[in-house]
Structure formats: structure tokens, C-alpha cells
Coordinates of N, CA and C in Angstrom, one line a residue:
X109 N -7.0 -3.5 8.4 CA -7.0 -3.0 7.1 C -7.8 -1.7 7.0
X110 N -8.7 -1.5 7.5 CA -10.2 -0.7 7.5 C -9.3 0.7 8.5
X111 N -8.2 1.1 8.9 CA -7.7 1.9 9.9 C -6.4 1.8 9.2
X112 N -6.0 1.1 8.0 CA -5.0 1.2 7.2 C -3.2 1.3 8.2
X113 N -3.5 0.4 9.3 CA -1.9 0.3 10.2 C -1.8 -0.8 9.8
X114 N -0.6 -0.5 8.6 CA 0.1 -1.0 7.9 C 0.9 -2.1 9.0
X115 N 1.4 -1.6 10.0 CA 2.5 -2.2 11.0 C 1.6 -3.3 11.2
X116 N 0.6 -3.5 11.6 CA -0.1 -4.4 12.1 C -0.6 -5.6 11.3
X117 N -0.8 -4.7 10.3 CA -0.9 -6.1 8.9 C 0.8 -6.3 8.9
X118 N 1.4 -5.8 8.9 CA 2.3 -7.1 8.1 C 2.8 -7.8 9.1
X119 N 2.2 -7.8 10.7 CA 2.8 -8.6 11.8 C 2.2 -9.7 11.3
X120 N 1.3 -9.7 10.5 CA 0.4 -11.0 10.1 C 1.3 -11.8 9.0
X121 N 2.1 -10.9 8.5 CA 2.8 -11.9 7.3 C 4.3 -12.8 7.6
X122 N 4.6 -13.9 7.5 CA 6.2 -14.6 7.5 C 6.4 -13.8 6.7
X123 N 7.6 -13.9 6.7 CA 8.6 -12.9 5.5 C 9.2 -13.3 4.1
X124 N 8.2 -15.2 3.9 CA 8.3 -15.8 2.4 C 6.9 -15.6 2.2
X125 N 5.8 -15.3 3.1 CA 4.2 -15.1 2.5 C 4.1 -15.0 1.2
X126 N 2.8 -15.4 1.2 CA 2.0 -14.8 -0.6 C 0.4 -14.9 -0.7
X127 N 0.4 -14.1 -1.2 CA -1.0 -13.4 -1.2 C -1.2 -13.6 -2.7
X128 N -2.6 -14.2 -3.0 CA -2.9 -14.5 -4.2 C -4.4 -14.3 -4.6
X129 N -4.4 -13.6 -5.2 CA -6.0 -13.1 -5.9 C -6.6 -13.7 -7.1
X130 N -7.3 -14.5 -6.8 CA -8.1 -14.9 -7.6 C -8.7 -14.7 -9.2
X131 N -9.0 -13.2 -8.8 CA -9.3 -12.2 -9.8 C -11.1 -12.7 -10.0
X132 N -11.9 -13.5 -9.4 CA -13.2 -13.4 -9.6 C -13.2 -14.4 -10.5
X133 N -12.0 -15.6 -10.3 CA -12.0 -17.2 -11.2 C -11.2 -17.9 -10.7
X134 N -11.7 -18.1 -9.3 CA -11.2 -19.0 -8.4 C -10.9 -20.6 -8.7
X135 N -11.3 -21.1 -9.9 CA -11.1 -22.3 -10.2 C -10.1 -22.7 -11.6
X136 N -9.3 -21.4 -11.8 CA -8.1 -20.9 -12.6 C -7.4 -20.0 -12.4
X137 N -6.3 -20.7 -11.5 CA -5.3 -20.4 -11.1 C -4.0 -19.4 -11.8
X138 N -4.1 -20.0 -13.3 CA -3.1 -18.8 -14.2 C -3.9 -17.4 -14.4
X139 N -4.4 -16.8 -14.0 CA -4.7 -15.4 -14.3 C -4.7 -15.0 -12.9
X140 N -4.2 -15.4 -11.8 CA -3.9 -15.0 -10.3 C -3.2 -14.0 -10.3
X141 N -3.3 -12.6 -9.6 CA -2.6 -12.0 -9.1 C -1.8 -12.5 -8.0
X142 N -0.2 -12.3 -7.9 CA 0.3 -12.5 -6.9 C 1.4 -11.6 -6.6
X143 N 1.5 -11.6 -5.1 CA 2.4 -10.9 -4.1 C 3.4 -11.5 -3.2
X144 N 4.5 -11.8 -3.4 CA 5.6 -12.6 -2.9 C 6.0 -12.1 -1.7
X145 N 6.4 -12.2 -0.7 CA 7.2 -11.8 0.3 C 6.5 -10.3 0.8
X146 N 6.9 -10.1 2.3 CA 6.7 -8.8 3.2 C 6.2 -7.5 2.3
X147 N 7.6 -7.1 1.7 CA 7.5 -6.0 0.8 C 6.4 -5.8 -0.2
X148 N 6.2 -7.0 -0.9 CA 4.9 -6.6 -1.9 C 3.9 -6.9 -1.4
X149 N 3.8 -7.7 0.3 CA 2.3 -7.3 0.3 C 2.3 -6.1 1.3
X150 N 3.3 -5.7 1.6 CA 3.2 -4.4 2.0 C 2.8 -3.1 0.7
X151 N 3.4 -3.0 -0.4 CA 2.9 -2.6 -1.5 C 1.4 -3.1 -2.0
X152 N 1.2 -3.9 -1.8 CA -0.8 -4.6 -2.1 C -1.3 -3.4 -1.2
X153 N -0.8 -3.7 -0.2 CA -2.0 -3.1 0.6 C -1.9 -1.2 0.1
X154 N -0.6 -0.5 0.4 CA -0.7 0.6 0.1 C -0.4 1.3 -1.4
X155 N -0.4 0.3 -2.0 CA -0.6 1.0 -3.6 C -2.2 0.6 -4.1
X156 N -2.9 -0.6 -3.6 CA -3.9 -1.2 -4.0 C -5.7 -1.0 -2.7
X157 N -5.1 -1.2 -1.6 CA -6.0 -1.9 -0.7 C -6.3 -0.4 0.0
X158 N -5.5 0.7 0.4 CA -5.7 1.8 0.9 C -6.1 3.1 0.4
X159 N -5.6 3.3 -0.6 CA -6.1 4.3 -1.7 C -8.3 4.0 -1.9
X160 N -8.2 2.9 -1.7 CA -9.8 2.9 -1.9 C -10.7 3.3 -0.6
X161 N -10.0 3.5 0.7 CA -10.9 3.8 1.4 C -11.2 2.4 2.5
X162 N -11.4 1.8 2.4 CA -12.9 1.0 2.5 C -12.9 1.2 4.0
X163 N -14.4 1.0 4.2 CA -15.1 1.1 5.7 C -15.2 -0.2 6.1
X164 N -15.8 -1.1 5.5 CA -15.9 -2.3 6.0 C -15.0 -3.7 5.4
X165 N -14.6 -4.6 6.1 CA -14.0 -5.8 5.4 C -14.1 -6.8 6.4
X166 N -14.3 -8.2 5.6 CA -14.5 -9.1 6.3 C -14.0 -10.5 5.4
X167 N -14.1 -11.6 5.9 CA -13.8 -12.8 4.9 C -15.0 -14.1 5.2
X168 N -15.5 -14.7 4.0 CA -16.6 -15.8 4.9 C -15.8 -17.0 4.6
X169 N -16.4 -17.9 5.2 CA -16.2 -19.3 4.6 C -14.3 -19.5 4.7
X170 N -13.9 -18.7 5.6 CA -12.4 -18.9 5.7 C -11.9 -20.9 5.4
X171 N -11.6 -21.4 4.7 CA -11.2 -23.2 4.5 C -9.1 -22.9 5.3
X172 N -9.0 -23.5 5.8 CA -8.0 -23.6 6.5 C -6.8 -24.9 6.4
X173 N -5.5 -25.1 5.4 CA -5.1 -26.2 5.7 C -3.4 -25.8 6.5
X174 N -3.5 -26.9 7.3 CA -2.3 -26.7 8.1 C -1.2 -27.6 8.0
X175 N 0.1 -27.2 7.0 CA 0.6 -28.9 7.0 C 1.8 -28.3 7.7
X176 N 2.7 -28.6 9.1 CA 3.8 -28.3 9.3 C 3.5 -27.0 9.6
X177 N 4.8 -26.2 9.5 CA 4.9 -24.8 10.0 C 4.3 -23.4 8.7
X178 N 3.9 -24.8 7.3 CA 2.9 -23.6 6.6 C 1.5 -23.8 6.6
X179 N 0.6 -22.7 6.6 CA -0.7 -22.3 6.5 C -0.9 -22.2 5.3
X180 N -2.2 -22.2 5.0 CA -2.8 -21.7 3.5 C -4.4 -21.6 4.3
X181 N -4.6 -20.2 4.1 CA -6.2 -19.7 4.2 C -6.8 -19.4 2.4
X182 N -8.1 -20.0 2.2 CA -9.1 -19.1 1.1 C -10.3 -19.1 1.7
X183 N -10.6 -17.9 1.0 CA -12.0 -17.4 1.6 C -12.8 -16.7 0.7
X184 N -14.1 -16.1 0.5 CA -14.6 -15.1 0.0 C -14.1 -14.1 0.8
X185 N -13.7 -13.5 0.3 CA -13.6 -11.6 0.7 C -14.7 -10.9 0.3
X186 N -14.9 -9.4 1.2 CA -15.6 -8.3 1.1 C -14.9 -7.3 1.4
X187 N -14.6 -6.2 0.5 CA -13.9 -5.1 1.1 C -14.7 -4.1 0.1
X188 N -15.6 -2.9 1.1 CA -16.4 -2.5 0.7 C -18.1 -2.6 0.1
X189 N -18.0 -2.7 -1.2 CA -18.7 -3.4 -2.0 C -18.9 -4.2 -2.7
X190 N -17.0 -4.7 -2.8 CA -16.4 -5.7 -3.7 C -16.9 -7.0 -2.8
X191 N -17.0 -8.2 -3.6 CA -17.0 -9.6 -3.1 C -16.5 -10.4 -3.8
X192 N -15.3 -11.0 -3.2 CA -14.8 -12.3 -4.6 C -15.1 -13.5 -4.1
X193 N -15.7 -13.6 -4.3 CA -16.2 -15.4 -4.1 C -14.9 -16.5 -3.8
X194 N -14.2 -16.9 -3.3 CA -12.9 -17.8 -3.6 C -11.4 -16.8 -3.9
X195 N -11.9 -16.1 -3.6 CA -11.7 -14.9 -4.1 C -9.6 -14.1 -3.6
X196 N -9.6 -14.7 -2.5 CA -8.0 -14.5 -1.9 C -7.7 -15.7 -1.5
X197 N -6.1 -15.9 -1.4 CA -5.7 -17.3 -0.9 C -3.9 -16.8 -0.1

């Protein structure tokens, strides 16, 4: 993300993915931002995630459930200065 190759983020996504943001109220789920499929989180990243720059990013506390051939990761995020606590899913 921090080198903004797009191609290489979205090798990371299936092509039903979703990316869901928290918004900094991780334990209320209806005010989630979300991103459906390849295309819009190809759009997250270059209408939202790139325009800012960031130098640094990382995720802590990644929780990991694996049922079958779907994943679900949440974690705190950092990108930049920002920190969401629960923060991506």
C-alpha cells in the first residue's frame, strides 16, 4: 500500500472480497463503511488510501477466522497517523 502497486494489492483480493471499516466503532456494525468486490476495493484504495500519501502502515492484533475456503481478518490498523482500533475487517 505504502508504494501504492495497486496490481499487487488486488492479487490479495478474491473477486467476491469485502473490506469493511469500522469507522472508529468497532462494536456497531451499521455505520460500516463497505467495499464489495475487486473493483471497489480497487477504488478504496485509489480514490481513498493513495491520495493521502502514507509512509507507514501496518495492522496489530490481526484475529483470524478460517471456515472452509472463506477468511475473515480484523485488526487495528495504522496508516500514517491514523489508528482504528478494530478498526478494518
Amino acid at each position: 500500500m505504502v508504494s501504492q502497486d495497486i496490481a499487487g494489492l488486488m492479487d490479495l483480493w478474491a473477486a467476491d472480497a469485502v473490506i469493511a471499516d469500522a469507522k472508529h466503532t468497532p462494536d456497531d456494525p451499521n455505520d460500516d463503511a463497505r467495499w464489495s468486490g475487486r473493483d471497489a476495493i480497487r477504488e478504496r484504495y485509489v480514490v481513498l488510501v493513495f491520495p493521502g500519501n502514507p509512509t507507514r502502515a501496518g495492522a496489530a492484533d490481526v484475529k483470524l477466522d478460517i471456515r472452509g475456503e472463506q477468511a475473515t481478518a480484523v485488526s487495528t490498523t495504522a496508516i500514517g497517523s491514523e489508528v482504528a482500533p478494530g478498526g478494518d475487517r
